[in-house]
């Protein structure tokens, strides 16, 4: 284990990410499985991002935010998966203290930004269904850019405070993280100094990025559901439900895993269970999100078909 002697004692300079099973056969299987997931995640999100960017029929607020979400998923999964894959096939499982903090920073920032973007997308659906006559006025291009930029800036700035507080803690050993990336709880368990104030401050900061957007999303869909029930036309109701169902599936999947992982007391699940849930929101969810949007959305499917047809014509 690597340590560095400083004025306040002995500090950890690197961490050891224990990852998954020590069985070589299992590690090779997991490497192949997660590599496939990662490639599919990159391919589908890049394809969706290109489609939304190039097809004029998708140049609307909803797909603008969807493009932001796809771009986020690419960075989010790339922050964790490549190092995890390296650890599965290599004996080198260490990560420097600063690299660990950087990984934790991007993980927290992008996770918080995703919560905010999902909330913004639910607000967009609320305006489209509950105030359709004012939709183009409210969700104009300036408003869309402002909402997206605010989500990104807020996610990165608020998480920066948490990371700076984390760095100020003393880590004097042991340095083994029983996880496949630098997550909040495993890091906190290794701190030697008093973490009470840090935990309370972090809870307040993280709530502003997770709990508040979640509640705003719930409120938006409550109003949407109420509006759909009141609509006399069955056709309009079905169209509204179809428009929102895709986003609602993504929201349910994302928050479902987060709530299970971070709200349910740690005593309720083992370390291995925590790793499984972490796989869902770091690998599986970024992979299935573009598949859900493309497979369930007629406009996206049609745009994808036009993109593929255009590429085929070009290569001929």
Coordinates of C-alpha atoms in Angstrom, one line a residue, residues 7-201:
X7 CA 2.6 17.3 8.4
X8 CA -0.7 15.8 9.5
X9 CA 0.5 12.2 9.5
X10 CA 0.4 9.4 6.9
X11 CA -1.8 10.0 3.9
X12 CA -2.9 7.7 1.2
X13 CA -1.5 8.5 -2.3
X14 CA -3.3 5.8 -4.2
X15 CA -6.2 3.4 -3.8
X16 CA -6.7 -0.2 -4.7
X17 CA -9.9 -0.9 -6.6
X18 CA -10.8 -4.5 -5.7
X19 CA -13.4 -4.7 -8.4
X20 CA -15.1 -8.0 -9.0
X21 CA -14.3 -11.7 -8.6
X22 CA -10.7 -12.9 -8.3
X23 CA -11.5 -15.9 -10.5
X24 CA -9.7 -15.5 -13.8
X25 CA -12.5 -17.2 -15.8
X26 CA -15.2 -15.0 -14.2
X27 CA -13.0 -11.9 -14.9
X28 CA -12.6 -12.8 -18.5
X29 CA -16.4 -13.4 -18.8
X30 CA -17.1 -10.0 -17.2
X31 CA -14.6 -8.3 -19.4
X32 CA -16.2 -9.6 -22.6
X33 CA -19.7 -8.8 -21.3
X34 CA -19.0 -5.2 -20.2
X35 CA -16.9 -4.5 -23.3
X36 CA -20.0 -5.5 -25.4
X37 CA -22.2 -3.2 -23.2
X38 CA -19.7 -0.4 -23.6
X39 CA -19.4 -0.6 -27.3
X40 CA -23.2 -0.8 -27.7
X41 CA -23.5 2.2 -25.4
X42 CA -21.1 4.3 -27.4
X43 CA -22.5 3.2 -30.8
X44 CA -26.2 3.8 -29.9
X45 CA -25.6 7.1 -28.1
X46 CA -23.4 8.4 -30.9
X47 CA -25.9 7.3 -33.5
X48 CA -28.8 9.0 -31.7
X49 CA -26.7 12.2 -31.2
X50 CA -25.8 12.3 -34.9
X51 CA -29.4 11.7 -35.9
X52 CA -30.8 14.4 -33.6
X53 CA -28.2 16.8 -34.8
X54 CA -28.5 16.2 -38.6
X55 CA -32.3 15.6 -39.1
X56 CA -34.3 18.8 -39.3
X57 CA -37.5 17.1 -38.2
X58 CA -35.9 16.5 -34.8
X59 CA -34.8 20.1 -34.2
X60 CA -37.3 20.6 -31.4
X61 CA -36.8 21.2 -27.7
X62 CA -37.5 17.6 -26.7
X63 CA -34.9 16.2 -29.1
X64 CA -32.4 18.9 -28.2
X65 CA -32.5 17.8 -24.6
X66 CA -32.4 14.1 -25.8
X67 CA -29.2 15.0 -27.6
X68 CA -27.7 16.5 -24.5
X69 CA -28.6 13.3 -22.6
X70 CA -26.9 11.1 -25.2
X71 CA -23.8 13.2 -25.1
X72 CA -23.8 13.0 -21.3
X73 CA -24.2 9.2 -21.3
X74 CA -21.1 8.9 -23.6
X75 CA -18.9 10.8 -21.1
X76 CA -20.6 9.3 -18.1
X77 CA -19.9 5.7 -19.0
X78 CA -16.5 6.5 -20.4
X79 CA -15.5 7.9 -17.0
X80 CA -15.9 4.5 -15.4
X81 CA -15.9 1.6 -17.8
X82 CA -12.5 1.8 -19.5
X83 CA -10.6 1.7 -16.2
X84 CA -12.9 -1.1 -14.9
X85 CA -12.2 -3.1 -18.0
X86 CA -8.4 -2.6 -17.5
X87 CA -8.8 -3.9 -14.0
X88 CA -10.5 -7.1 -15.1
X89 CA -7.6 -8.2 -17.4
X90 CA -4.7 -6.6 -15.7
X91 CA -2.9 -7.0 -12.4
X92 CA -2.7 -3.2 -12.1
X93 CA -5.8 -2.2 -10.0
X94 CA -4.5 0.9 -8.4
X95 CA -5.7 4.4 -9.0
X96 CA -3.9 7.5 -7.7
X97 CA -5.6 9.7 -5.1
X98 CA -6.1 12.6 -7.5
X99 CA -7.3 10.3 -10.4
X100 CA -9.8 8.8 -7.9
X101 CA -11.0 12.3 -7.0
X102 CA -11.3 13.2 -10.6
X103 CA -13.3 10.1 -11.4
X104 CA -15.6 10.8 -8.4
X105 CA -16.0 14.4 -9.6
X106 CA -17.1 13.5 -13.1
X107 CA -19.3 10.6 -11.8
X108 CA -21.1 13.0 -9.4
X109 CA -21.3 15.9 -11.8
X110 CA -22.7 13.9 -14.7
X111 CA -25.1 12.0 -12.5
X112 CA -26.4 15.3 -11.0
X113 CA -26.6 16.8 -14.5
X114 CA -28.6 13.9 -15.7
X115 CA -31.1 14.3 -12.9
X116 CA -31.5 18.0 -13.8
X117 CA -31.9 17.2 -17.6
X118 CA -34.5 14.6 -16.9
X119 CA -36.4 17.2 -14.8
X120 CA -36.1 19.7 -17.6
X121 CA -37.4 17.1 -20.1
X122 CA -40.4 16.5 -17.9
X123 CA -41.0 20.2 -17.7
X124 CA -40.9 20.3 -21.5
X125 CA -43.5 17.6 -21.7
X126 CA -45.6 19.4 -19.1
X127 CA -45.7 22.6 -21.2
X128 CA -46.4 20.7 -24.4
X129 CA -49.4 18.8 -23.0
X130 CA -50.8 21.2 -20.4
X131 CA -50.1 24.5 -22.2
X132 CA -49.8 23.6 -25.9
X133 CA -50.8 27.0 -27.1
X134 CA -47.9 28.6 -25.3
X135 CA -45.4 25.9 -26.0
X136 CA -43.5 27.6 -28.8
X137 CA -43.4 30.8 -26.9
X138 CA -42.2 29.3 -23.6
X139 CA -39.8 26.7 -25.0
X140 CA -38.1 28.9 -27.5
X141 CA -34.4 28.3 -28.5
X142 CA -33.0 30.7 -25.9
X143 CA -35.0 29.0 -23.1
X144 CA -33.8 25.6 -24.2
X145 CA -30.2 26.6 -24.3
X146 CA -30.5 28.3 -20.9
X147 CA -32.2 25.2 -19.3
X148 CA -29.5 22.8 -20.7
X149 CA -26.6 25.1 -19.8
X150 CA -28.0 25.6 -16.3
X151 CA -28.2 21.8 -15.8
X152 CA -24.6 21.3 -16.9
X153 CA -23.2 24.2 -14.9
X154 CA -25.2 23.4 -11.8
X155 CA -24.2 19.7 -11.9
X156 CA -20.5 20.5 -12.2
X157 CA -20.3 23.4 -9.8
X158 CA -22.3 21.8 -6.9
X159 CA -20.3 18.6 -7.2
X160 CA -17.1 20.5 -7.2
X161 CA -17.9 21.7 -3.6
X162 CA -18.4 18.1 -2.5
X163 CA -15.1 17.0 -4.1
X164 CA -13.2 19.8 -2.5
X165 CA -14.6 18.8 0.9
X166 CA -13.7 15.2 0.2
X167 CA -10.1 16.1 -0.6
X168 CA -9.9 18.0 2.7
X169 CA -10.5 14.8 4.6
X170 CA -7.6 12.7 5.9
X171 CA -7.1 9.3 4.3
X172 CA -4.4 7.4 6.3
X173 CA -5.2 3.8 5.4
X174 CA -6.3 1.2 4.6
X175 CA -6.5 2.2 0.9
X176 CA -8.6 -0.7 -0.5
X177 CA -11.9 0.3 -2.2
X178 CA -14.2 -2.7 -2.4
X179 CA -15.8 -1.4 -5.6
X180 CA -15.0 -1.0 -9.3
X181 CA -14.9 2.8 -9.3
X182 CA -14.4 5.7 -6.8
X183 CA -17.9 6.0 -5.4
X184 CA -19.0 8.2 -2.4
X185 CA -19.7 5.6 0.3
X186 CA -16.7 3.4 -0.3
X187 CA -14.4 6.5 -0.2
X188 CA -16.1 7.8 2.9
X189 CA -15.4 4.5 4.8
X190 CA -11.7 5.0 4.3
X191 CA -11.5 8.5 5.8
X192 CA -9.7 8.8 9.1
X193 CA -11.0 12.2 10.1
X194 CA -14.4 13.1 11.4
X195 CA -16.9 13.0 8.5
X196 CA -20.1 14.2 10.3
X197 CA -20.0 17.8 9.0
X198 CA -18.9 16.6 5.5
X199 CA -21.8 14.0 5.3
X200 CA -24.4 16.6 6.3
X201 CA -23.1 19.2 3.8

